[in-house]
Amino acid sequence: DGLLGMDNWQKGLPDTITLYSYFMSLPAYEGVQDQRAVTHEWGHALGLGHSYPGNIMSNIPDLTATSASLGIQDNNDYDFWYP
């Protein structure tokens, strides 16, 4: 479970994504930050683990990011799992 949300893909439970409303309602998580959090959790649902800073799958939220796009490592990891 993370600061912003969680998914169940590794736990053998039905696929669900849960976003924590307390953190998602903070001013720091508006607009693109909300999109980044959702994209990050979708990445976990697809089987992606945490990545390096600068990538959306990083376990350290980048509050200065202006895009919700996948980073280079995120794309490489996705391509590895889904060739």
PDB file of C-alpha atoms in Angstrom:
ATOM      1  CA  ASP A   1       0.000   0.000   0.000  1.00  0.00           C
ATOM      2  CA  GLY A   2       1.303   3.399  -0.926  1.00  0.00           C
ATOM      3  CA  LEU A   3       0.715   6.947   0.153  1.00  0.00           C
ATOM      4  CA  LEU A   4      -1.801   7.697  -2.602  1.00  0.00           C
ATOM      5  CA  GLY A   5      -3.342   4.354  -3.408  1.00  0.00           C
ATOM      6  CA  MET A   6      -3.050   0.623  -3.711  1.00  0.00           C
ATOM      7  CA  ASP A   7      -3.883  -2.226  -6.028  1.00  0.00           C
ATOM      8  CA  ASN A   8      -4.502  -5.927  -5.414  1.00  0.00           C
ATOM      9  CA  TRP A   9      -2.797  -7.551  -8.402  1.00  0.00           C
ATOM     10  CA  GLN A  10      -0.087  -9.258  -6.315  1.00  0.00           C
ATOM     11  CA  LYS A  11      -2.363 -10.373  -3.524  1.00  0.00           C
ATOM     12  CA  GLY A  12      -4.440 -12.843  -5.527  1.00  0.00           C
ATOM     13  CA  LEU A  13      -7.588 -10.815  -4.943  1.00  0.00           C
ATOM     14  CA  PRO A  14     -10.006  -9.369  -7.503  1.00  0.00           C
ATOM     15  CA  ASP A  15      -8.395  -6.551  -9.460  1.00  0.00           C
ATOM     16  CA  THR A  16      -9.170  -3.258  -7.775  1.00  0.00           C
ATOM     17  CA  ILE A  17      -7.450   0.089  -7.532  1.00  0.00           C
ATOM     18  CA  THR A  18      -8.075   2.161  -4.425  1.00  0.00           C
ATOM     19  CA  LEU A  19      -7.110   5.836  -4.203  1.00  0.00           C
ATOM     20  CA  TYR A  20      -6.895   7.383  -0.747  1.00  0.00           C
ATOM     21  CA  SER A  21      -9.220  10.373  -0.786  1.00  0.00           C
ATOM     22  CA  TYR A  22      -7.413  12.198   2.028  1.00  0.00           C
ATOM     23  CA  PHE A  23      -4.145  12.475   0.101  1.00  0.00           C
ATOM     24  CA  MET A  24      -5.795  12.906  -3.294  1.00  0.00           C
ATOM     25  CA  SER A  25      -7.712  15.926  -1.935  1.00  0.00           C
ATOM     26  CA  LEU A  26      -4.586  17.793  -0.799  1.00  0.00           C
ATOM     27  CA  PRO A  27      -3.714  20.899  -2.851  1.00  0.00           C
ATOM     28  CA  ALA A  28      -0.412  19.278  -3.919  1.00  0.00           C
ATOM     29  CA  TYR A  29      -2.394  16.593  -5.772  1.00  0.00           C
ATOM     30  CA  GLU A  30      -4.481  18.586  -8.204  1.00  0.00           C
ATOM     31  CA  GLY A  31      -4.678  18.334 -11.974  1.00  0.00           C
ATOM     32  CA  VAL A  32      -1.698  16.512 -13.415  1.00  0.00           C
ATOM     33  CA  GLN A  33      -0.713  15.129  -9.992  1.00  0.00           C
ATOM     34  CA  ASP A  34      -4.080  13.366  -9.714  1.00  0.00           C
ATOM     35  CA  GLN A  35      -3.541  11.980 -13.213  1.00  0.00           C
ATOM     36  CA  ARG A  36      -0.045  10.808 -12.270  1.00  0.00           C
ATOM     37  CA  ALA A  37      -1.343   9.000  -9.180  1.00  0.00           C
ATOM     38  CA  VAL A  38      -4.023   7.187 -11.179  1.00  0.00           C
ATOM     39  CA  THR A  39      -1.565   6.290 -13.961  1.00  0.00           C
ATOM     40  CA  HIS A  40       0.908   5.011 -11.325  1.00  0.00           C
ATOM     41  CA  GLU A  41      -1.706   2.724  -9.782  1.00  0.00           C
ATOM     42  CA  TRP A  42      -2.810   1.505 -13.235  1.00  0.00           C
ATOM     43  CA  GLY A  43       0.839   0.646 -13.869  1.00  0.00           C
ATOM     44  CA  HIS A  44       0.804  -1.581 -10.790  1.00  0.00           C
ATOM     45  CA  ALA A  45      -2.429  -3.180 -11.983  1.00  0.00           C
ATOM     46  CA  LEU A  46      -0.618  -4.032 -15.228  1.00  0.00           C
ATOM     47  CA  GLY A  47       2.199  -5.642 -13.273  1.00  0.00           C
ATOM     48  CA  LEU A  48       4.755  -2.835 -13.242  1.00  0.00           C
ATOM     49  CA  GLY A  49       6.812  -2.374 -10.098  1.00  0.00           C
ATOM     50  CA  HIS A  50       8.372   0.805  -8.787  1.00  0.00           C
ATOM     51  CA  SER A  51      10.885   2.486 -11.043  1.00  0.00           C
ATOM     52  CA  TYR A  52      13.523   5.213 -10.851  1.00  0.00           C
ATOM     53  CA  PRO A  53      12.932   8.896 -10.015  1.00  0.00           C
ATOM     54  CA  GLY A  54      11.742  10.786 -13.071  1.00  0.00           C
ATOM     55  CA  ASN A  55       9.433   7.945 -14.088  1.00  0.00           C
ATOM     56  CA  ILE A  56       5.754   7.787 -13.231  1.00  0.00           C
ATOM     57  CA  MET A  57       6.277   4.415 -11.536  1.00  0.00           C
ATOM     58  CA  SER A  58       8.819   5.890  -9.102  1.00  0.00           C
ATOM     59  CA  ASN A  59       7.838   5.369  -5.480  1.00  0.00           C
ATOM     60  CA  ILE A  60       8.710   9.022  -4.797  1.00  0.00           C
ATOM     61  CA  PRO A  61       5.971  11.362  -6.099  1.00  0.00           C
ATOM     62  CA  ASP A  62       7.343  14.136  -8.336  1.00  0.00           C
ATOM     63  CA  LEU A  63       5.236  17.137  -7.336  1.00  0.00           C
ATOM     64  CA  THR A  64       6.956  19.310  -9.964  1.00  0.00           C
ATOM     65  CA  ALA A  65       5.996  17.071 -12.906  1.00  0.00           C
ATOM     66  CA  THR A  66       3.865  18.649 -15.604  1.00  0.00           C
ATOM     67  CA  SER A  67       2.952  15.458 -17.471  1.00  0.00           C
ATOM     68  CA  ALA A  68       1.237  12.189 -16.612  1.00  0.00           C
ATOM     69  CA  SER A  69       3.100  10.308 -19.353  1.00  0.00           C
ATOM     70  CA  LEU A  70       5.179   7.209 -18.746  1.00  0.00           C
ATOM     71  CA  GLY A  71       8.918   7.690 -18.419  1.00  0.00           C
ATOM     72  CA  ILE A  72      11.564   5.889 -20.472  1.00  0.00           C
ATOM     73  CA  GLN A  73      12.095   3.157 -17.848  1.00  0.00           C
ATOM     74  CA  ASP A  74       8.327   2.760 -17.434  1.00  0.00           C
ATOM     75  CA  ASN A  75       7.977   2.156 -21.178  1.00  0.00           C
ATOM     76  CA  ASN A  76      10.896  -0.277 -21.172  1.00  0.00           C
ATOM     77  CA  ASP A  77       9.367  -2.233 -18.289  1.00  0.00           C
ATOM     78  CA  TYR A  78       5.983  -2.327 -20.024  1.00  0.00           C
ATOM     79  CA  ASP A  79       7.579  -3.514 -23.279  1.00  0.00           C
ATOM     80  CA  PHE A  80       9.411  -6.245 -21.347  1.00  0.00           C
ATOM     81  CA  TRP A  81       6.160  -7.614 -19.852  1.00  0.00           C
ATOM     82  CA  TYR A  82       4.021  -7.037 -22.953  1.00  0.00           C
ATOM     83  CA  PRO A  83       6.277  -7.473 -26.028  1.00  0.00           C
TER      84      PRO A  83
END
